[in-house]
Short mmCIF file of C-alpha atoms in Angstrom, two decimals:
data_model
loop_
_atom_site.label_atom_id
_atom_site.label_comp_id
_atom_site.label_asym_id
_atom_site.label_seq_id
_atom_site.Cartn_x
_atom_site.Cartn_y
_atom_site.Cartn_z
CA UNK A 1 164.33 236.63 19.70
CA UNK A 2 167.64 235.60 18.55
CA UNK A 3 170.40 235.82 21.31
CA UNK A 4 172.48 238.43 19.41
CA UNK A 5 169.22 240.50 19.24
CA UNK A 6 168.21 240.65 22.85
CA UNK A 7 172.09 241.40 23.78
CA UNK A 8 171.70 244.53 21.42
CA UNK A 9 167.99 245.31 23.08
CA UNK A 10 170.44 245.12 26.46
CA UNK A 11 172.84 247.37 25.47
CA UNK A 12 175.32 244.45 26.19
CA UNK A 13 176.38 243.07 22.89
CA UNK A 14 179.94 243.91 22.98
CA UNK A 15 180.40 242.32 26.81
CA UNK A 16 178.43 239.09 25.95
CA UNK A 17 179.45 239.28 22.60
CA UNK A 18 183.07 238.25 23.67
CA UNK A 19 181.44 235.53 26.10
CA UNK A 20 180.00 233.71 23.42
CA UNK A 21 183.13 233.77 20.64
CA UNK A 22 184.01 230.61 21.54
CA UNK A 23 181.58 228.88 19.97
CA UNK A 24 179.50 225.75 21.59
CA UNK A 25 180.04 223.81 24.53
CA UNK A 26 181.61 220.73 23.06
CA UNK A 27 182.11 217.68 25.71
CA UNK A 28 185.08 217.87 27.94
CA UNK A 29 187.88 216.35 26.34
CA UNK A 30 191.84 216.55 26.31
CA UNK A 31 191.32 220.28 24.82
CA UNK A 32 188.65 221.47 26.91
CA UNK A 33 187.88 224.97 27.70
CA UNK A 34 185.80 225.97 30.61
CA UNK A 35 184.10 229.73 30.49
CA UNK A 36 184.31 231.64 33.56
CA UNK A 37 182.88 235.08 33.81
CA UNK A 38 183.95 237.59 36.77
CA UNK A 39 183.52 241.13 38.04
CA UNK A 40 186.69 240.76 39.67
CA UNK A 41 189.19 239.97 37.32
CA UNK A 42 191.07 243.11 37.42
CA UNK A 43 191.04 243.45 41.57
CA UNK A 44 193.76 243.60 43.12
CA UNK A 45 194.50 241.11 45.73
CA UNK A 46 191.43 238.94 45.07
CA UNK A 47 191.75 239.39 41.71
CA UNK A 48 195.31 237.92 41.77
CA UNK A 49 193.81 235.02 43.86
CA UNK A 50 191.50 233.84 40.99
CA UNK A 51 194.23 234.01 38.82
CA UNK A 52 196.58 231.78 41.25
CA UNK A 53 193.41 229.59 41.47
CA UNK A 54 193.24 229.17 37.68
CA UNK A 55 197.20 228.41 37.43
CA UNK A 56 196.23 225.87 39.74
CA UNK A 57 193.91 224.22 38.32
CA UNK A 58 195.33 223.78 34.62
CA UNK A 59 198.34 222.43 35.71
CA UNK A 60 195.96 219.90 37.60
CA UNK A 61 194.33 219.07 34.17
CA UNK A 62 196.80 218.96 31.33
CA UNK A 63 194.59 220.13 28.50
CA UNK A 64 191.96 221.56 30.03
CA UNK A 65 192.03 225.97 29.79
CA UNK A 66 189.56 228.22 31.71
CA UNK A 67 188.82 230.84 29.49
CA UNK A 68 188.52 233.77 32.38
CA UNK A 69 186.17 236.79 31.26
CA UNK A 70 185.81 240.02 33.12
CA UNK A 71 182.23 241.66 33.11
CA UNK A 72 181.71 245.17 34.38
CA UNK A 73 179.66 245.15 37.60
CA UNK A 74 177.18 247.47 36.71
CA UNK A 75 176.54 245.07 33.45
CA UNK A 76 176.55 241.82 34.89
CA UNK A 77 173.57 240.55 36.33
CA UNK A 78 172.20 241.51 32.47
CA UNK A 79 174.60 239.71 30.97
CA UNK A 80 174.61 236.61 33.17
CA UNK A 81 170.82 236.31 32.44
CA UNK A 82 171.08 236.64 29.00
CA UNK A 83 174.16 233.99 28.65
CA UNK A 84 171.45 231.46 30.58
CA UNK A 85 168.49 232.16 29.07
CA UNK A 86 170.32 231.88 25.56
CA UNK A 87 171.30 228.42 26.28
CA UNK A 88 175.22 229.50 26.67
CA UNK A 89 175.57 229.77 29.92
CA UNK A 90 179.16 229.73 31.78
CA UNK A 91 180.61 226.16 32.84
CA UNK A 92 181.74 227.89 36.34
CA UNK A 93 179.23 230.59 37.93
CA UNK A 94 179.74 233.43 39.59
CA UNK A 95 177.40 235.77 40.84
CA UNK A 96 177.08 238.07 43.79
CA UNK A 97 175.32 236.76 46.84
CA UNK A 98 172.37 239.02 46.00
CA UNK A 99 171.27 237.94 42.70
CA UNK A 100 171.97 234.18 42.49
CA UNK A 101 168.54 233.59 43.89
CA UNK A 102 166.90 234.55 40.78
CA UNK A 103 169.35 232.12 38.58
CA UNK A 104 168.85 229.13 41.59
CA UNK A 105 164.86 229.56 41.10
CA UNK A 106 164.91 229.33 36.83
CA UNK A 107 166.93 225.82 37.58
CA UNK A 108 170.21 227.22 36.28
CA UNK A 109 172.33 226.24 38.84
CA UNK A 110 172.96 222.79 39.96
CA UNK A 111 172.18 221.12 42.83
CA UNK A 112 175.83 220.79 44.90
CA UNK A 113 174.70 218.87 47.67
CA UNK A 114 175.48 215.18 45.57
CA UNK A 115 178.85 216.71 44.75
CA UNK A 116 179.56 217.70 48.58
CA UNK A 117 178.50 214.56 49.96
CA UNK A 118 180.69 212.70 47.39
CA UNK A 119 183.48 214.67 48.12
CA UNK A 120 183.04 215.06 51.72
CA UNK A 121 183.32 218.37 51.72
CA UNK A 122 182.91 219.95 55.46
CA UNK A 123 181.25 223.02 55.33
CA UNK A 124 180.64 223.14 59.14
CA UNK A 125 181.49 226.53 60.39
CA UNK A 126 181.27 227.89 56.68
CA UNK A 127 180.57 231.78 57.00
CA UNK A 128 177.51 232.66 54.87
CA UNK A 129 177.59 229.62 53.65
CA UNK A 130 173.46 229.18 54.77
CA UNK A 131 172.79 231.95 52.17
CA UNK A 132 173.51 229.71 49.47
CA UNK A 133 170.70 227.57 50.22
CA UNK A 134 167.78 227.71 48.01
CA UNK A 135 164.14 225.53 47.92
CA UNK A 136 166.08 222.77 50.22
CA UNK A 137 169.30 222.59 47.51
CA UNK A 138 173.01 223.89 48.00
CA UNK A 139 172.97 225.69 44.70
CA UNK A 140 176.35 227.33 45.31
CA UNK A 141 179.70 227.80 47.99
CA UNK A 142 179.62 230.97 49.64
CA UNK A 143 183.39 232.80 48.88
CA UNK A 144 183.14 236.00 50.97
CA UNK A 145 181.44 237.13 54.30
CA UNK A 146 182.71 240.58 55.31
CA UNK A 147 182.32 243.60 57.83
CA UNK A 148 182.79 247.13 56.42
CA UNK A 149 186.23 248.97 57.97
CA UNK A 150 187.11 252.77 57.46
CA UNK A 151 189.78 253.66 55.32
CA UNK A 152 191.10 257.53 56.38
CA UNK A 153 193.51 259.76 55.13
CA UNK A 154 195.35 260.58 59.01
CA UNK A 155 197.22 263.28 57.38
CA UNK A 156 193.82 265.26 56.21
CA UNK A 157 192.43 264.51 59.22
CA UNK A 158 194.86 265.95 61.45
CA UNK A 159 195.21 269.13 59.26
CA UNK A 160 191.50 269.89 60.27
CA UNK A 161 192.34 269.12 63.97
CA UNK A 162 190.29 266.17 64.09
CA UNK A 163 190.19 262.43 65.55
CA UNK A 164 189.45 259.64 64.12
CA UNK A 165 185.44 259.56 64.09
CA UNK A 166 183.51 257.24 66.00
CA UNK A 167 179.85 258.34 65.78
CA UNK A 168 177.44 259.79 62.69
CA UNK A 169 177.84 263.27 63.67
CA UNK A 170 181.65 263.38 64.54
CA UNK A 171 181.70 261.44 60.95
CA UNK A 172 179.60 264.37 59.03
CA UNK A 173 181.56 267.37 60.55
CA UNK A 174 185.25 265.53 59.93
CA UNK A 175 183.56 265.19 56.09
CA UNK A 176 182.36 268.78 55.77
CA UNK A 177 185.95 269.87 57.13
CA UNK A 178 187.85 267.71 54.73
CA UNK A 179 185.24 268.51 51.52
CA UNK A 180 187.80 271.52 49.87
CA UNK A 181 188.11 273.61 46.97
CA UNK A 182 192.03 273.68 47.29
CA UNK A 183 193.33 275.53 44.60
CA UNK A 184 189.97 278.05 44.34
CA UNK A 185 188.72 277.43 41.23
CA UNK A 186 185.42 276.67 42.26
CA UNK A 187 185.77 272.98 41.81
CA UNK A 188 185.63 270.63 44.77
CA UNK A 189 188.95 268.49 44.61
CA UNK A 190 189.17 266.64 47.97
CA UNK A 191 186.27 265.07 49.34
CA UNK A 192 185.30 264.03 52.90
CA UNK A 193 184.46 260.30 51.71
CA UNK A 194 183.70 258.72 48.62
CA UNK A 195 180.92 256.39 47.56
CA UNK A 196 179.67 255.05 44.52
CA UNK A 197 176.83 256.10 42.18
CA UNK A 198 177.62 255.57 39.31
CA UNK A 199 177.03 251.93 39.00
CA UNK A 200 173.78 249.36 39.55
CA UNK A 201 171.32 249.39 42.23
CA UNK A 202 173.20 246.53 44.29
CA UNK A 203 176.13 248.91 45.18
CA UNK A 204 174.22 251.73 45.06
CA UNK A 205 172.11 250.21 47.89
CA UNK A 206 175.11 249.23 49.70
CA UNK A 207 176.39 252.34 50.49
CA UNK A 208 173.56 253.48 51.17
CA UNK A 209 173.18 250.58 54.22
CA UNK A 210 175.92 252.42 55.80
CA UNK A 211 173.82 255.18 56.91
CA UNK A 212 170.77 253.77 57.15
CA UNK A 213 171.54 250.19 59.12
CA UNK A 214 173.13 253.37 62.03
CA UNK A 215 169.82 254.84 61.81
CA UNK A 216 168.35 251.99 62.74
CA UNK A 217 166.55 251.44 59.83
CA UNK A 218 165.78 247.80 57.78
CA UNK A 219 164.61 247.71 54.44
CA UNK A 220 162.54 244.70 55.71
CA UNK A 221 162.04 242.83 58.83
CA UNK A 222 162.97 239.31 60.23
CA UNK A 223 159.42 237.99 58.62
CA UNK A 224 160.52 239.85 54.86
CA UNK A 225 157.80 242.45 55.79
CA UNK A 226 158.62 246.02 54.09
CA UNK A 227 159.71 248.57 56.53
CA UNK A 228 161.05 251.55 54.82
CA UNK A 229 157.97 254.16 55.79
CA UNK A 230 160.07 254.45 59.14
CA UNK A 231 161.28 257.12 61.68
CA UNK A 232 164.48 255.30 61.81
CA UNK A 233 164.49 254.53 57.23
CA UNK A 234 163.78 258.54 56.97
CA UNK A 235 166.84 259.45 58.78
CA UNK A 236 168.97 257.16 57.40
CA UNK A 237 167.60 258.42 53.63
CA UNK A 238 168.47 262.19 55.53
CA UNK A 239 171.72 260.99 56.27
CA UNK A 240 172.33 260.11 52.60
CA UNK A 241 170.60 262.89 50.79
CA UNK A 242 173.42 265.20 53.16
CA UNK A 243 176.66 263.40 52.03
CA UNK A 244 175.53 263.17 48.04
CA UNK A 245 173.38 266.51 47.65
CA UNK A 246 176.12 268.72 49.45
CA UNK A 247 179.07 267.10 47.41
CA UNK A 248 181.02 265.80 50.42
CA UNK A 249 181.56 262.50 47.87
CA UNK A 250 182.47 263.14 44.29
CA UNK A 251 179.57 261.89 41.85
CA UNK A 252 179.13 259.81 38.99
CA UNK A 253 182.34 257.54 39.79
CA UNK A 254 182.64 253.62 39.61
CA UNK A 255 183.54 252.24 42.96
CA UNK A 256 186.88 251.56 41.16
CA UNK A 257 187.34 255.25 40.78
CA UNK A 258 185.95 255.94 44.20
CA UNK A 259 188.54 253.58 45.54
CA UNK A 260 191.60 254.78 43.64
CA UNK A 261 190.99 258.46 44.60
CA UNK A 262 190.95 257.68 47.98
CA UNK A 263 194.19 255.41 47.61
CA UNK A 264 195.89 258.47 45.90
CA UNK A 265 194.76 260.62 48.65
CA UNK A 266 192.17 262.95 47.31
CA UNK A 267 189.37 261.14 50.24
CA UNK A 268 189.53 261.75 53.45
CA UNK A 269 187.31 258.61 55.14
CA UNK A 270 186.26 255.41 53.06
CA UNK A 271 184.14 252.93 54.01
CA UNK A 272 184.65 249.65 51.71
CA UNK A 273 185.34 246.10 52.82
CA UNK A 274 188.68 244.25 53.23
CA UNK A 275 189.12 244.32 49.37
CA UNK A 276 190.40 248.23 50.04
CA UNK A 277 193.54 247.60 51.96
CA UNK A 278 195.16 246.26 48.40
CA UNK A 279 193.99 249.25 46.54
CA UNK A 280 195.22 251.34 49.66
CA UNK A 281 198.67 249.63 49.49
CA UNK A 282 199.25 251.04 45.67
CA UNK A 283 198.13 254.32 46.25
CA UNK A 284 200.28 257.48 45.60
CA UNK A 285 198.60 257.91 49.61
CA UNK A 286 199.47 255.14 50.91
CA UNK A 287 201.64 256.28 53.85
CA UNK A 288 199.46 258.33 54.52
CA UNK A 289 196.43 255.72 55.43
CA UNK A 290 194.73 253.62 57.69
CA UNK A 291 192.09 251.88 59.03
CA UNK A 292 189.74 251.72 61.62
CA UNK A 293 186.20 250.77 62.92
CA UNK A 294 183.86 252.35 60.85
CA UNK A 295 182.18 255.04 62.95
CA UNK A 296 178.54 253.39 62.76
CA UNK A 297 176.90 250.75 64.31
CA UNK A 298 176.42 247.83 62.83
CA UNK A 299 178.75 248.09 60.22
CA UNK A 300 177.32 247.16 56.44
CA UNK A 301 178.49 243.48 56.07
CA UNK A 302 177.01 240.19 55.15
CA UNK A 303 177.86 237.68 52.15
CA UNK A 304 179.32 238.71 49.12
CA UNK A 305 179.93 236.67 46.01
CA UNK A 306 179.26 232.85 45.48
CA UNK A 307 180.62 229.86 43.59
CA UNK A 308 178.89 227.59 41.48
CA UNK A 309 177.78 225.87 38.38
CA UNK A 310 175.40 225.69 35.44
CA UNK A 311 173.22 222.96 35.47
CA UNK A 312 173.06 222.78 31.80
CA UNK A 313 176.33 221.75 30.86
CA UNK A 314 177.21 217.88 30.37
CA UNK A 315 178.19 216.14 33.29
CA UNK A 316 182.18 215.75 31.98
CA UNK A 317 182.16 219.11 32.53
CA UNK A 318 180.67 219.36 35.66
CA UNK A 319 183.26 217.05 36.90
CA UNK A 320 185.79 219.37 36.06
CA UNK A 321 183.83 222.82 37.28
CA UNK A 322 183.80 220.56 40.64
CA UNK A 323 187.29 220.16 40.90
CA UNK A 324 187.61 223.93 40.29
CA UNK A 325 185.49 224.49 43.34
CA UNK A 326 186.74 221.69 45.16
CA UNK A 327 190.12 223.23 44.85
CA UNK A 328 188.99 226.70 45.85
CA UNK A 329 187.68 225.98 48.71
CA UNK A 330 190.81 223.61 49.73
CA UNK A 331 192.86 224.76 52.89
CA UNK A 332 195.66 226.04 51.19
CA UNK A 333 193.99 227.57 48.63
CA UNK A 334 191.58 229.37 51.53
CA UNK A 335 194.57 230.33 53.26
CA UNK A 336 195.89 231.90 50.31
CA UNK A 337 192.66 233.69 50.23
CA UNK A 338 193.72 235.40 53.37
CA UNK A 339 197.38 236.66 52.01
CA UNK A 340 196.82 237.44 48.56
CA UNK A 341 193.09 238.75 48.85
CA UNK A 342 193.96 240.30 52.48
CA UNK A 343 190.22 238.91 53.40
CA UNK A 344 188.75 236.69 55.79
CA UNK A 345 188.40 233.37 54.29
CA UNK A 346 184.64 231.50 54.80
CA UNK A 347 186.93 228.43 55.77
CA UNK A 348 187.06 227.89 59.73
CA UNK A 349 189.98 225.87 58.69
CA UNK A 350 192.06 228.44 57.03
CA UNK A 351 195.17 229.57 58.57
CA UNK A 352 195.09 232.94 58.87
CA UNK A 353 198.49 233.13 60.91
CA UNK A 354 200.62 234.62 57.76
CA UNK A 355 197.83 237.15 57.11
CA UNK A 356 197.69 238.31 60.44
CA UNK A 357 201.79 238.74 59.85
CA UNK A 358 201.16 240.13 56.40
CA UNK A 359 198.35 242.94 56.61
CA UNK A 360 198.39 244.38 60.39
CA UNK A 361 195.19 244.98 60.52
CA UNK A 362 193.78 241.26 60.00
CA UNK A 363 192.47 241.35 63.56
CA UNK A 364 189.83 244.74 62.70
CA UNK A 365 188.77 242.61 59.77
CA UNK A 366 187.75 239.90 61.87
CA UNK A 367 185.99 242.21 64.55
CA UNK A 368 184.22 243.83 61.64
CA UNK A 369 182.66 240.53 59.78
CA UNK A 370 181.64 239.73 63.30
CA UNK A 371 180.08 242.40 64.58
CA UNK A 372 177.54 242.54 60.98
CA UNK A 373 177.25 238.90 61.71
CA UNK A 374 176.43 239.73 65.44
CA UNK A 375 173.68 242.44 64.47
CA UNK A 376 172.10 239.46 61.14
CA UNK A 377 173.46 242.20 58.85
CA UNK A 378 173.09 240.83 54.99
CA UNK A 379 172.71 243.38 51.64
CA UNK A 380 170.29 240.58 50.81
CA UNK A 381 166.24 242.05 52.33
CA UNK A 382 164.82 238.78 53.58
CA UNK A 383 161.86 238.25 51.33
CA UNK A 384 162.88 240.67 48.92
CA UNK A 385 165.22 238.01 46.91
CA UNK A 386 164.13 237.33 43.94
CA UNK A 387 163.11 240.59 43.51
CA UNK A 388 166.59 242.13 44.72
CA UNK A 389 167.66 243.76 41.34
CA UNK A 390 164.11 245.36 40.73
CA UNK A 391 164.00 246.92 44.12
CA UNK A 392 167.30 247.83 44.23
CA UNK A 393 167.27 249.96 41.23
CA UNK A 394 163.74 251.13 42.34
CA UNK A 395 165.52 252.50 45.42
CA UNK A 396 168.06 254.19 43.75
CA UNK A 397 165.70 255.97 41.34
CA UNK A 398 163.98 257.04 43.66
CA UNK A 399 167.28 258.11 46.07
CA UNK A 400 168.22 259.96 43.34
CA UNK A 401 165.02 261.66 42.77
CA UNK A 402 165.54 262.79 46.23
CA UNK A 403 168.50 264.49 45.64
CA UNK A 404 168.40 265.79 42.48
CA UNK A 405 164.53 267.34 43.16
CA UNK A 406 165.46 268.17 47.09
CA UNK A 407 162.12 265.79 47.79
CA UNK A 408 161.44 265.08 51.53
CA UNK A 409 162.97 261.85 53.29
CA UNK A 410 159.86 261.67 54.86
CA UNK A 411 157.67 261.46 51.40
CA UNK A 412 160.53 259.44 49.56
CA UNK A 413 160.27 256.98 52.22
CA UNK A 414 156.84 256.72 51.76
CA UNK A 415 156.89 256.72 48.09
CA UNK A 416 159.68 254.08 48.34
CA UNK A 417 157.84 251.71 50.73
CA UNK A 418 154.31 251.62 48.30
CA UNK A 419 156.51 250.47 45.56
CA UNK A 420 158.54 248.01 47.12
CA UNK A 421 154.96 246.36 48.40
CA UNK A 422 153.96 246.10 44.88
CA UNK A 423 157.00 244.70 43.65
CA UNK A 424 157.10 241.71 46.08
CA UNK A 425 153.61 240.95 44.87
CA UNK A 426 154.64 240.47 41.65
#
């Protein structure tokens, strides 16, 4: 089928469509332009830190432009696949640290280890930075491992009397106390917390973790065995069918939208990772917010998004897609990571002195990513990798279901854990 074709079948012409304007990849030369496609082009704080990064880089090389590309999250595993598969893939790849397994295993991405050893790049004490091992090959730099945090509104708190939560059920009454009607129209309008559910299975299943990891629950064990027909899985899945079915988070938002209504103060409690504090900081709410533990344990943490590069292009332009790399995962510019992203940098190297100056609550961010690390909390379900995406949005069906048809836990569970077998046989 030609490319254009299966983009259309996709439903992702228009967002691939403007990938592939520029034409063929021609050999790196004094007018070179590099593709690089991103779900996080329009974030604030890391998104500004890509952007620095870029700056960066074309002053290095005179000539040479990185044509930057923004893909909606929901959209983009889709839409990476089909740039590869069509032979156009982008010079610099990135992909969230669930779904580059699938792109590592059709040879896509290049081998890095030649490139590191070249470059003597020391990635002792890297965090995550095992995850981006695949078959015996470093097939990509791990950018992001993270802890969630709690974002909360003090002032809606305190208005209901209440603390700070530190446990599951303190967190569900302070939710179901903050969850108003406040004008009495019959529309909810503030919300106890927010989470997305709107978008793919990935993020759906990541909010989900937060309920289900307290629960005790795994979607699959050390060995990559399935364990989701669980005591612990069915009250985690109770946990969630409470907060969604009885409205205590609005519906059918983006996470951006999630995020930004809790910035402007219609959330009460948030949980997110250290990407939120930005958002937080340009809220209409923002005075009025803070952060703390998240109420759970573990927290939902684990890697996040990864760095690397096609294997297909020509090896001028590898060079150059190296250099990008090479230069993001520099000191200063994993120091900078720390400031202008307000995150904790992979590098053991980076000085995180002026972030701890800069955003106050540095020091929870650190706890957080260590306490997920502490407990081996990843999104990724060990021997469910290559089949992440189809699981993942075989969960969420079938969460849904749940809610929308009031099913059981108990059967969903069930039904959840006899489909997840078959798909890992596959």
């Amino acid at each position: 089928m030609h490319l254009t074709k299966r983009l259309k079948a996709l439903g992702l012409a228009a967002a691939a469509g403007a990938l592939l304007a520029t034409g063929t990849i021609v050999p790196a030369a004094a007018d070179t332009t590099l593709k690089f496609v991103s779900w996080q082009k329009d974030e604030r704080g890391v998104g500004d830190w890509w952007g620095a990064l870029i700056k960066a880089f074309e002053e290095k090389h005179p000539g040479v432009k990185i044509e930057w590309t923004k893909v909606e999250r929901g959209a983009y595993s889709d839409t990476m696949t089909t740039l590869f598969a069509g032979g156009s893939p982008p010079d610099i790849v990135h992909l969230a640290s669930f779904e580059f397994q699938k792109f590592a295993d059709n040879g896509w991405l290049e081998n890095l280890d030649p490139w590191i050893e070249k470059a003597k790049l020391n990635l002792d004490g890297w965090a995550g930075q095992k995850t981006c091992e695949w078959q015996g090959d470093t097939v990509c730099i791990m950018m992001l491992y993270f802890g969630y945090v709690m974002g909360y509104n003090e002032e809606l708190l305190q208005k209901e009397g209440l603390a700070v939560p530190r446990t599951w059920d303190e967190f569900i009454a302070a939710a179901r106390k903050t969850t108003k009607d406040l004008n009495g129209d019959g529309i909810l309008d503030q919300f106890g917390t927010g989470h997305e559910t709107k978008g793919g299975g990935g993020q759906y299943l990541s909010e989900m973790l937060n309920y289900v990891l307290d629960a005790g629950g795994r979607w699959t064990d050390a060995n990559g065995k399935v364990t989701i027909d669980t005591p612990e899985m069915v009250e985690g899945l109770t946990r969630w069918k409470a907060v969604v079915k009885d409205n205590l988070t609005p519906r059918d938002l983006s996470a951006g939208e999630v995020r930004q209504l809790f910035a402007d103060g219609k959330i009460a409690m948030k949980f997110d990772g250290p990407w939120l504090y930005p958002i937080m900081q340009k809220g209409a709410a923002k005075d009025k917010l803070k952060l703390a533990m998240v109420p759970f344990d573990p927290p939902v943490g684990g890697s996040s998004n990864v760095l690397g590069m096609a294997s297909e292009i020509s090896d001028d332009r590898k060079a150059l897609v190296w250099d990008f790399i090479a230069l993001a995962t520099s000191d200063d510019f994993q120091t900078k990571y720390a400031t202008m992203a307000a995150s904790t940098p992979p590098s053991p190297r980076a000085d995180v002195s002026g972030a701890k100056g800069e955003t106050p609550h540095f020091d929870l961010l650190v706890e957080a990513a260590q306490a997920a690390a502490k407990a081996g909390v990843d999104r990724i379900p060990t021997g469910l990798e290559i089949q992440y995406n189809e699981f993942a949005k075989m969960v969420m069906e079938e969460a849904q279901r749940m809610i929308i048809q009031d099913l059981d836990p108990k059967a969903v569970a069930a039904t959840m854990q006899a489909k997840a077998e078959a798909i890992q046989k596959q």
